[in-house]
């Protein structure tokens, strides 16, 4: 900001605005060569197979497993493979969004075999009393 800008009552220089504009300009400038050349990756075949096997099933007409989530722990499985861990929640189908216990299971051989689902006490649901009824209800 110059003294003339200040005297003319123009907006003074702002550090936040300067950093924002510099960052946007820098990212735009750095991505320009990629945009001009086009990002070309080699089309090499990927070696994998998909199958429709389920590691577990649970549906008894009143409860079921929902919301499975997986994660990997590199090199913790057999033969240098990752360990795959899965968590899922049991849902009471008698109401809307009545979730119960969280369960976990794992595989060390890329899904060929899985442990049995075990309840995860650290992730157990919080119970509340609503209109004199315990929610979620006991099984």
PDB file of C-alpha atoms in Angstrom:
ATOM      1  CA  UNK A   1       0.000   0.000   0.000  1.00  0.00           C
ATOM      2  CA  UNK A   2       1.343   3.360  -0.922  1.00  0.00           C
ATOM      3  CA  UNK A   3       0.751   6.611   0.851  1.00  0.00           C
ATOM      4  CA  UNK A   4      -1.323   7.839  -2.126  1.00  0.00           C
ATOM      5  CA  UNK A   5      -3.679   4.835  -1.868  1.00  0.00           C
ATOM      6  CA  UNK A   6      -4.163   5.537   1.811  1.00  0.00           C
ATOM      7  CA  UNK A   7      -4.872   9.202   1.184  1.00  0.00           C
ATOM      8  CA  UNK A   8      -7.374   8.379  -1.574  1.00  0.00           C
ATOM      9  CA  UNK A   9      -9.260   6.189   0.942  1.00  0.00           C
ATOM     10  CA  UNK A  10      -8.774   3.010  -1.095  1.00  0.00           C
ATOM     11  CA  UNK A  11      -8.909  -0.348   0.623  1.00  0.00           C
ATOM     12  CA  UNK A  12      -5.604  -0.982   2.378  1.00  0.00           C
ATOM     13  CA  UNK A  13      -3.509  -4.058   1.585  1.00  0.00           C
ATOM     14  CA  UNK A  14      -4.746  -7.079   3.491  1.00  0.00           C
ATOM     15  CA  UNK A  15      -2.397  -9.941   4.425  1.00  0.00           C
ATOM     16  CA  UNK A  16      -5.164 -12.556   4.210  1.00  0.00           C
ATOM     17  CA  UNK A  17      -6.236 -11.386   0.735  1.00  0.00           C
ATOM     18  CA  UNK A  18      -2.603 -11.311  -0.435  1.00  0.00           C
ATOM     19  CA  UNK A  19      -1.968 -14.891   0.734  1.00  0.00           C
ATOM     20  CA  UNK A  20      -5.237 -16.128  -0.801  1.00  0.00           C
ATOM     21  CA  UNK A  21      -4.523 -14.510  -4.175  1.00  0.00           C
ATOM     22  CA  UNK A  22      -0.909 -15.676  -4.132  1.00  0.00           C
ATOM     23  CA  UNK A  23      -1.942 -19.239  -3.312  1.00  0.00           C
ATOM     24  CA  UNK A  24      -4.606 -19.346  -6.035  1.00  0.00           C
ATOM     25  CA  UNK A  25      -2.206 -17.887  -8.567  1.00  0.00           C
ATOM     26  CA  UNK A  26       0.560 -20.288  -7.579  1.00  0.00           C
ATOM     27  CA  UNK A  27      -1.635 -23.355  -7.837  1.00  0.00           C
ATOM     28  CA  UNK A  28      -2.994 -22.199 -11.193  1.00  0.00           C
ATOM     29  CA  UNK A  29       0.523 -21.559 -12.504  1.00  0.00           C
ATOM     30  CA  UNK A  30       1.859 -24.909 -11.288  1.00  0.00           C
ATOM     31  CA  UNK A  31      -1.046 -26.866 -12.769  1.00  0.00           C
ATOM     32  CA  UNK A  32      -0.752 -25.137 -16.152  1.00  0.00           C
ATOM     33  CA  UNK A  33       1.833 -27.553 -17.642  1.00  0.00           C
ATOM     34  CA  UNK A  34      -0.306 -30.555 -16.649  1.00  0.00           C
ATOM     35  CA  UNK A  35      -3.381 -28.991 -18.239  1.00  0.00           C
ATOM     36  CA  UNK A  36      -1.541 -28.094 -21.449  1.00  0.00           C
ATOM     37  CA  UNK A  37       0.097 -31.502 -21.900  1.00  0.00           C
ATOM     38  CA  UNK A  38      -2.831 -33.513 -20.625  1.00  0.00           C
ATOM     39  CA  UNK A  39      -2.368 -36.024 -17.863  1.00  0.00           C
ATOM     40  CA  UNK A  40      -1.521 -39.246 -19.661  1.00  0.00           C
ATOM     41  CA  UNK A  41      -1.095 -42.364 -17.575  1.00  0.00           C
ATOM     42  CA  UNK A  42      -0.104 -45.695 -19.090  1.00  0.00           C
ATOM     43  CA  UNK A  43      -2.999 -48.096 -19.629  1.00  0.00           C
ATOM     44  CA  UNK A  44      -1.489 -51.127 -17.951  1.00  0.00           C
ATOM     45  CA  UNK A  45      -3.788 -53.989 -16.956  1.00  0.00           C
ATOM     46  CA  UNK A  46      -4.525 -54.263 -13.247  1.00  0.00           C
ATOM     47  CA  UNK A  47      -4.246 -57.743 -11.752  1.00  0.00           C
ATOM     48  CA  UNK A  48      -7.290 -58.321  -9.504  1.00  0.00           C
ATOM     49  CA  UNK A  49     -10.543 -60.275  -9.375  1.00  0.00           C
ATOM     50  CA  UNK A  50     -13.883 -59.383  -7.822  1.00  0.00           C
ATOM     51  CA  UNK A  51     -16.326 -61.889  -6.411  1.00  0.00           C
ATOM     52  CA  UNK A  52     -19.678 -61.714  -4.701  1.00  0.00           C
ATOM     53  CA  UNK A  53     -18.891 -63.780  -1.617  1.00  0.00           C
ATOM     54  CA  UNK A  54     -20.072 -62.333   1.699  1.00  0.00           C
ATOM     55  CA  UNK A  55     -17.846 -62.820   4.739  1.00  0.00           C
ATOM     56  CA  UNK A  56     -20.943 -63.047   6.970  1.00  0.00           C
ATOM     57  CA  UNK A  57     -24.722 -62.783   6.837  1.00  0.00           C
ATOM     58  CA  UNK A  58     -27.208 -61.828   9.500  1.00  0.00           C
ATOM     59  CA  UNK A  59     -30.899 -61.276   8.945  1.00  0.00           C
ATOM     60  CA  UNK A  60     -33.500 -62.855  11.213  1.00  0.00           C
ATOM     61  CA  UNK A  61     -36.515 -60.774  10.188  1.00  0.00           C
ATOM     62  CA  UNK A  62     -36.074 -58.424  13.151  1.00  0.00           C
ATOM     63  CA  UNK A  63     -32.344 -57.536  13.087  1.00  0.00           C
ATOM     64  CA  UNK A  64     -29.584 -57.370  10.494  1.00  0.00           C
ATOM     65  CA  UNK A  65     -26.022 -56.120   9.924  1.00  0.00           C
ATOM     66  CA  UNK A  66     -25.737 -52.714   8.257  1.00  0.00           C
ATOM     67  CA  UNK A  67     -23.089 -50.105   7.424  1.00  0.00           C
ATOM     68  CA  UNK A  68     -20.027 -52.309   6.869  1.00  0.00           C
ATOM     69  CA  UNK A  69     -16.765 -50.353   6.817  1.00  0.00           C
ATOM     70  CA  UNK A  70     -13.316 -51.747   6.067  1.00  0.00           C
ATOM     71  CA  UNK A  71      -9.791 -50.562   6.623  1.00  0.00           C
ATOM     72  CA  UNK A  72      -6.362 -52.055   6.086  1.00  0.00           C
ATOM     73  CA  UNK A  73      -3.283 -52.447   8.238  1.00  0.00           C
ATOM     74  CA  UNK A  74      -0.320 -52.768   5.841  1.00  0.00           C
ATOM     75  CA  UNK A  75       1.928 -55.836   6.204  1.00  0.00           C
ATOM     76  CA  UNK A  76       0.007 -57.166   9.250  1.00  0.00           C
ATOM     77  CA  UNK A  77      -1.532 -60.148   7.430  1.00  0.00           C
ATOM     78  CA  UNK A  78      -0.104 -63.425   6.219  1.00  0.00           C
ATOM     79  CA  UNK A  79       2.803 -63.366   3.792  1.00  0.00           C
ATOM     80  CA  UNK A  80       3.202 -59.601   3.808  1.00  0.00           C
ATOM     81  CA  UNK A  81      -0.418 -59.003   2.849  1.00  0.00           C
ATOM     82  CA  UNK A  82      -2.424 -56.348   4.646  1.00  0.00           C
ATOM     83  CA  UNK A  83      -4.824 -57.225   7.451  1.00  0.00           C
ATOM     84  CA  UNK A  84      -8.330 -56.119   6.490  1.00  0.00           C
ATOM     85  CA  UNK A  85     -10.607 -55.175   9.373  1.00  0.00           C
ATOM     86  CA  UNK A  86     -14.348 -54.645   9.047  1.00  0.00           C
ATOM     87  CA  UNK A  87     -16.838 -53.056  11.407  1.00  0.00           C
ATOM     88  CA  UNK A  88     -20.599 -53.176  11.039  1.00  0.00           C
ATOM     89  CA  UNK A  89     -23.611 -52.305  13.129  1.00  0.00           C
ATOM     90  CA  UNK A  90     -26.655 -54.367  13.971  1.00  0.00           C
ATOM     91  CA  UNK A  91     -29.966 -52.683  13.270  1.00  0.00           C
ATOM     92  CA  UNK A  92     -33.327 -53.359  14.883  1.00  0.00           C
ATOM     93  CA  UNK A  93     -35.840 -53.312  12.027  1.00  0.00           C
ATOM     94  CA  UNK A  94     -38.791 -52.514  14.304  1.00  0.00           C
ATOM     95  CA  UNK A  95     -38.158 -48.768  13.970  1.00  0.00           C
ATOM     96  CA  UNK A  96     -36.330 -46.188  11.971  1.00  0.00           C
ATOM     97  CA  UNK A  97     -32.579 -45.992  12.613  1.00  0.00           C
ATOM     98  CA  UNK A  98     -32.561 -48.154  15.751  1.00  0.00           C
ATOM     99  CA  UNK A  99     -28.955 -49.308  15.861  1.00  0.00           C
ATOM    100  CA  UNK A 100     -27.615 -51.707  18.430  1.00  0.00           C
ATOM    101  CA  UNK A 101     -24.164 -53.203  18.901  1.00  0.00           C
ATOM    102  CA  UNK A 102     -21.110 -52.712  16.695  1.00  0.00           C
ATOM    103  CA  UNK A 103     -19.353 -55.856  15.476  1.00  0.00           C
ATOM    104  CA  UNK A 104     -15.915 -56.428  14.044  1.00  0.00           C
ATOM    105  CA  UNK A 105     -14.152 -59.108  12.033  1.00  0.00           C
ATOM    106  CA  UNK A 106     -10.858 -59.424  10.176  1.00  0.00           C
ATOM    107  CA  UNK A 107      -8.968 -61.338   7.510  1.00  0.00           C
ATOM    108  CA  UNK A 108      -5.230 -61.850   7.141  1.00  0.00           C
ATOM    109  CA  UNK A 109      -5.386 -63.592   3.749  1.00  0.00           C
ATOM    110  CA  UNK A 110      -7.140 -60.994   1.563  1.00  0.00           C
ATOM    111  CA  UNK A 111     -10.637 -62.281   2.296  1.00  0.00           C
ATOM    112  CA  UNK A 112     -10.198 -66.009   1.764  1.00  0.00           C
ATOM    113  CA  UNK A 113     -11.097 -66.577   5.422  1.00  0.00           C
ATOM    114  CA  UNK A 114     -12.645 -64.228   7.988  1.00  0.00           C
ATOM    115  CA  UNK A 115     -12.949 -64.363  11.749  1.00  0.00           C
ATOM    116  CA  UNK A 116     -16.460 -64.650  13.188  1.00  0.00           C
ATOM    117  CA  UNK A 117     -18.145 -61.308  13.954  1.00  0.00           C
ATOM    118  CA  UNK A 118     -17.476 -60.268  17.542  1.00  0.00           C
ATOM    119  CA  UNK A 119     -19.265 -57.536  19.467  1.00  0.00           C
ATOM    120  CA  UNK A 120     -17.031 -54.503  20.058  1.00  0.00           C
ATOM    121  CA  UNK A 121     -17.743 -53.385  23.625  1.00  0.00           C
ATOM    122  CA  UNK A 122     -15.799 -50.135  23.136  1.00  0.00           C
ATOM    123  CA  UNK A 123     -18.338 -49.148  20.460  1.00  0.00           C
ATOM    124  CA  UNK A 124     -21.498 -50.261  22.232  1.00  0.00           C
ATOM    125  CA  UNK A 125     -24.539 -47.995  21.866  1.00  0.00           C
ATOM    126  CA  UNK A 126     -25.624 -45.420  24.383  1.00  0.00           C
ATOM    127  CA  UNK A 127     -29.053 -46.135  25.810  1.00  0.00           C
ATOM    128  CA  UNK A 128     -31.597 -43.462  26.678  1.00  0.00           C
ATOM    129  CA  UNK A 129     -34.989 -43.521  28.374  1.00  0.00           C
ATOM    130  CA  UNK A 130     -37.561 -41.850  26.119  1.00  0.00           C
ATOM    131  CA  UNK A 131     -41.186 -41.717  27.298  1.00  0.00           C
ATOM    132  CA  UNK A 132     -40.351 -44.349  29.934  1.00  0.00           C
ATOM    133  CA  UNK A 133     -39.049 -46.737  27.239  1.00  0.00           C
ATOM    134  CA  UNK A 134     -35.389 -47.755  26.972  1.00  0.00           C
ATOM    135  CA  UNK A 135     -34.042 -46.901  23.508  1.00  0.00           C
ATOM    136  CA  UNK A 136     -32.720 -48.857  21.748  1.00  0.00           C
ATOM    137  CA  UNK A 137     -34.760 -51.642  23.381  1.00  0.00           C
ATOM    138  CA  UNK A 138     -33.145 -54.815  24.665  1.00  0.00           C
ATOM    139  CA  UNK A 139     -33.234 -57.778  22.305  1.00  0.00           C
TER     140      UNK A 139
END
